[in-house]
């Protein structure tokens, strides 16, 4: 057993998670049309300091009858690269609401949500980036239940003082870590230093092959970088990836690979996973092939995505799928760069 595995066994016994209410927000996949009213200038400026604060606001949408539903919310800027003013005009947000204010709305059962917004609203290229990243979340959802649920939204941000111009952007809500953990009958485990052997073998295999498929090198299990670890009631640890904007499948103009990886750009695929033989890869490959129609439909059926961007994603994935038809060649390709499990 690795040192990390020993620390898991010494951890406190999992608290039995409360039964989580079925969250209406994630029951459907059609895009929401919502408005958020807040002190827009103050919110947007609250980014580069480590002392960021919450900003009061109101979120509204129309229900199935066409009636306006208003939900008081608290907003906070979040993230790393996209939060910084020098990188993006508009930051990702965290949206918080109380149990009482969310009751009888589509947000019932949610208390905290991430809202991924376009880095540069009104610029078509960046609007497509956020749609592409949303697609990758949906593709991973189709692959495994150990994934974050999402809901697309077209958001109008209005200034409560009337002084700032409104901002419109495609965005998507991302399930809160705590809600994901409860849904999977598990609990977050935030200790760094995990080896591949410390996490569930097939699940980390799915995550690794998905990262290779979408051209994602911006992740680390041991460093908890763009990966959440969840520990179930018997101590098994499952990795769940997030943040896909630096992938080759999105190909954002601001994304670049780490220099130590020796790859030309983010579209260059690189296996950053463990070393596996054909037998170990077989169920992973089978899962990918069986879920391919659902994964493909994530981008082929998304109306706001332009045909050109959809076709670009299709071509990028078309380079990947034939590799699964020759597992021996696939393993050979990974052999020179794979990492031992411990």
mmCIF file of C-alpha atoms in Angstrom, residues 62-203:
data_model
loop_
_atom_site.group_PDB
_atom_site.id
_atom_site.type_symbol
_atom_site.label_atom_id
_atom_site.label_comp_id
_atom_site.label_asym_id
_atom_site.label_seq_id
_atom_site.Cartn_x
_atom_site.Cartn_y
_atom_site.Cartn_z
ATOM 1 C CA UNK A 62 -39.320 32.311 -16.923
ATOM 2 C CA UNK A 63 -41.031 29.107 -15.847
ATOM 3 C CA UNK A 64 -42.990 26.748 -18.104
ATOM 4 C CA UNK A 65 -46.043 29.027 -17.923
ATOM 5 C CA UNK A 66 -44.046 32.082 -18.954
ATOM 6 C CA UNK A 67 -44.166 33.663 -15.504
ATOM 7 C CA UNK A 68 -41.033 35.387 -14.244
ATOM 8 C CA UNK A 69 -39.296 33.677 -11.330
ATOM 9 C CA UNK A 70 -36.862 35.760 -9.279
ATOM 10 C CA UNK A 71 -34.225 34.275 -6.986
ATOM 11 C CA UNK A 72 -32.040 36.412 -4.668
ATOM 12 C CA UNK A 73 -28.415 35.291 -5.061
ATOM 13 C CA UNK A 74 -24.900 36.056 -3.901
ATOM 14 C CA UNK A 75 -22.189 36.215 -6.549
ATOM 15 C CA UNK A 76 -18.466 35.750 -6.201
ATOM 16 C CA UNK A 77 -15.732 35.769 -8.827
ATOM 17 C CA UNK A 78 -13.740 32.545 -8.937
ATOM 18 C CA UNK A 79 -11.166 30.585 -10.925
ATOM 19 C CA UNK A 80 -7.514 31.188 -11.689
ATOM 20 C CA UNK A 81 -6.477 32.050 -15.253
ATOM 21 C CA UNK A 82 -9.885 33.243 -16.453
ATOM 22 C CA UNK A 83 -10.492 35.291 -13.294
ATOM 23 C CA UNK A 84 -7.494 37.552 -13.909
ATOM 24 C CA UNK A 85 -8.209 40.875 -15.617
ATOM 25 C CA UNK A 86 -5.180 40.574 -17.883
ATOM 26 C CA UNK A 87 -6.557 37.343 -19.375
ATOM 27 C CA UNK A 88 -10.310 37.817 -19.610
ATOM 28 C CA UNK A 89 -12.841 40.641 -19.775
ATOM 29 C CA UNK A 90 -15.396 38.693 -17.743
ATOM 30 C CA UNK A 91 -14.738 36.226 -14.892
ATOM 31 C CA UNK A 92 -16.261 32.858 -14.016
ATOM 32 C CA UNK A 93 -18.675 33.145 -11.099
ATOM 33 C CA UNK A 94 -19.899 31.246 -8.093
ATOM 34 C CA UNK A 95 -23.646 31.597 -7.513
ATOM 35 C CA UNK A 96 -25.006 31.034 -4.019
ATOM 36 C CA UNK A 97 -28.595 30.966 -2.783
ATOM 37 C CA UNK A 98 -30.381 29.916 0.369
ATOM 38 C CA UNK A 99 -32.554 26.862 0.761
ATOM 39 C CA UNK A 100 -35.593 29.096 1.277
ATOM 40 C CA UNK A 101 -35.057 31.312 -1.774
ATOM 41 C CA UNK A 102 -34.398 28.307 -4.024
ATOM 42 C CA UNK A 103 -37.567 26.508 -2.926
ATOM 43 C CA UNK A 104 -40.160 25.973 -5.689
ATOM 44 C CA UNK A 105 -37.704 27.071 -8.387
ATOM 45 C CA UNK A 106 -35.537 25.065 -10.800
ATOM 46 C CA UNK A 107 -32.708 25.668 -8.325
ATOM 47 C CA UNK A 108 -34.385 23.779 -5.501
ATOM 48 C CA UNK A 109 -31.835 21.390 -4.027
ATOM 49 C CA UNK A 110 -28.936 23.632 -5.044
ATOM 50 C CA UNK A 111 -27.171 26.006 -2.683
ATOM 51 C CA UNK A 112 -23.948 26.716 -4.556
ATOM 52 C CA UNK A 113 -23.211 26.500 -8.289
ATOM 53 C CA UNK A 114 -20.310 27.385 -10.528
ATOM 54 C CA UNK A 115 -21.207 29.494 -13.553
ATOM 55 C CA UNK A 116 -18.687 29.277 -16.381
ATOM 56 C CA UNK A 117 -19.016 32.391 -18.525
ATOM 57 C CA UNK A 118 -17.438 33.497 -21.776
ATOM 58 C CA UNK A 119 -13.994 35.008 -21.261
ATOM 59 C CA UNK A 120 -14.722 37.793 -23.753
ATOM 60 C CA UNK A 121 -18.499 38.216 -24.186
ATOM 61 C CA UNK A 122 -19.864 39.338 -27.558
ATOM 62 C CA UNK A 123 -16.811 37.976 -29.392
ATOM 63 C CA UNK A 124 -18.040 35.050 -31.473
ATOM 64 C CA UNK A 125 -14.873 33.005 -31.171
ATOM 65 C CA UNK A 126 -14.981 33.141 -27.361
ATOM 66 C CA UNK A 127 -18.694 32.403 -27.273
ATOM 67 C CA UNK A 128 -17.908 29.204 -29.165
ATOM 68 C CA UNK A 129 -15.157 28.302 -26.676
ATOM 69 C CA UNK A 130 -17.634 28.188 -23.805
ATOM 70 C CA UNK A 131 -19.993 26.028 -25.871
ATOM 71 C CA UNK A 132 -17.118 23.687 -26.729
ATOM 72 C CA UNK A 133 -16.119 23.355 -23.098
ATOM 73 C CA UNK A 134 -19.735 22.640 -22.184
ATOM 74 C CA UNK A 135 -19.752 19.906 -24.834
ATOM 75 C CA UNK A 136 -16.761 18.196 -23.202
ATOM 76 C CA UNK A 137 -18.512 18.121 -19.826
ATOM 77 C CA UNK A 138 -21.520 16.531 -21.544
ATOM 78 C CA UNK A 139 -19.328 13.995 -23.322
ATOM 79 C CA UNK A 140 -17.734 12.932 -20.055
ATOM 80 C CA UNK A 141 -21.182 12.749 -18.470
ATOM 81 C CA UNK A 142 -22.167 10.299 -21.192
ATOM 82 C CA UNK A 143 -19.112 8.216 -20.380
ATOM 83 C CA UNK A 144 -19.437 7.858 -16.600
ATOM 84 C CA UNK A 145 -21.698 8.903 -13.700
ATOM 85 C CA UNK A 146 -18.549 10.010 -11.833
ATOM 86 C CA UNK A 147 -18.816 13.377 -13.559
ATOM 87 C CA UNK A 148 -20.126 16.876 -12.985
ATOM 88 C CA UNK A 149 -23.619 17.646 -14.236
ATOM 89 C CA UNK A 150 -24.079 20.840 -16.250
ATOM 90 C CA UNK A 151 -26.821 23.054 -17.694
ATOM 91 C CA UNK A 152 -26.351 25.475 -20.557
ATOM 92 C CA UNK A 153 -27.626 29.031 -20.148
ATOM 93 C CA UNK A 154 -27.763 32.219 -22.164
ATOM 94 C CA UNK A 155 -27.211 34.952 -19.596
ATOM 95 C CA UNK A 156 -27.926 38.658 -19.639
ATOM 96 C CA UNK A 157 -25.990 40.482 -16.931
ATOM 97 C CA UNK A 158 -27.623 43.791 -16.022
ATOM 98 C CA UNK A 159 -26.225 46.540 -13.837
ATOM 99 C CA UNK A 160 -28.424 47.345 -10.855
ATOM 100 C CA UNK A 161 -27.348 51.012 -10.955
ATOM 101 C CA UNK A 162 -28.128 51.405 -14.643
ATOM 102 C CA UNK A 163 -24.689 52.908 -15.268
ATOM 103 C CA UNK A 164 -23.001 49.958 -16.946
ATOM 104 C CA UNK A 165 -23.929 48.439 -20.273
ATOM 105 C CA UNK A 166 -25.565 45.013 -20.100
ATOM 106 C CA UNK A 167 -23.459 41.987 -20.985
ATOM 107 C CA UNK A 168 -24.783 38.899 -22.766
ATOM 108 C CA UNK A 169 -22.949 35.600 -22.824
ATOM 109 C CA UNK A 170 -23.311 31.897 -23.257
ATOM 110 C CA UNK A 171 -22.519 30.167 -19.986
ATOM 111 C CA UNK A 172 -23.192 26.947 -18.152
ATOM 112 C CA UNK A 173 -23.901 25.935 -14.580
ATOM 113 C CA UNK A 174 -21.689 23.252 -13.052
ATOM 114 C CA UNK A 175 -22.816 21.028 -10.211
ATOM 115 C CA UNK A 176 -21.336 21.850 -6.804
ATOM 116 C CA UNK A 177 -18.640 19.534 -5.420
ATOM 117 C CA UNK A 178 -20.730 18.759 -2.353
ATOM 118 C CA UNK A 179 -23.805 17.899 -4.415
ATOM 119 C CA UNK A 180 -21.738 15.637 -6.658
ATOM 120 C CA UNK A 181 -20.302 13.892 -3.608
ATOM 121 C CA UNK A 182 -23.738 13.348 -2.062
ATOM 122 C CA UNK A 183 -25.137 12.081 -5.357
ATOM 123 C CA UNK A 184 -22.329 9.519 -5.576
ATOM 124 C CA UNK A 185 -22.595 8.588 -1.879
ATOM 125 C CA UNK A 186 -19.082 9.834 -1.229
ATOM 126 C CA UNK A 187 -17.088 12.665 0.244
ATOM 127 C CA UNK A 188 -14.385 14.965 -1.092
ATOM 128 C CA UNK A 189 -10.855 13.910 -0.222
ATOM 129 C CA UNK A 190 -8.543 16.871 -0.629
ATOM 130 C CA UNK A 191 -5.164 15.420 0.357
ATOM 131 C CA UNK A 192 -2.537 15.849 -2.336
ATOM 132 C CA UNK A 193 0.023 13.226 -3.281
ATOM 133 C CA UNK A 194 -2.158 10.429 -4.681
ATOM 134 C CA UNK A 195 -0.555 7.847 -6.942
ATOM 135 C CA UNK A 196 -2.503 6.257 -9.784
ATOM 136 C CA UNK A 197 -2.649 3.051 -7.716
ATOM 137 C CA UNK A 198 -4.512 4.941 -4.975
ATOM 138 C CA UNK A 199 -7.577 5.631 -7.122
ATOM 139 C CA UNK A 200 -10.140 3.293 -8.631
ATOM 140 C CA UNK A 201 -8.422 1.559 -11.532
ATOM 141 C CA UNK A 202 -11.109 1.632 -14.205
ATOM 142 C CA UNK A 203 -12.326 5.120 -13.349
#
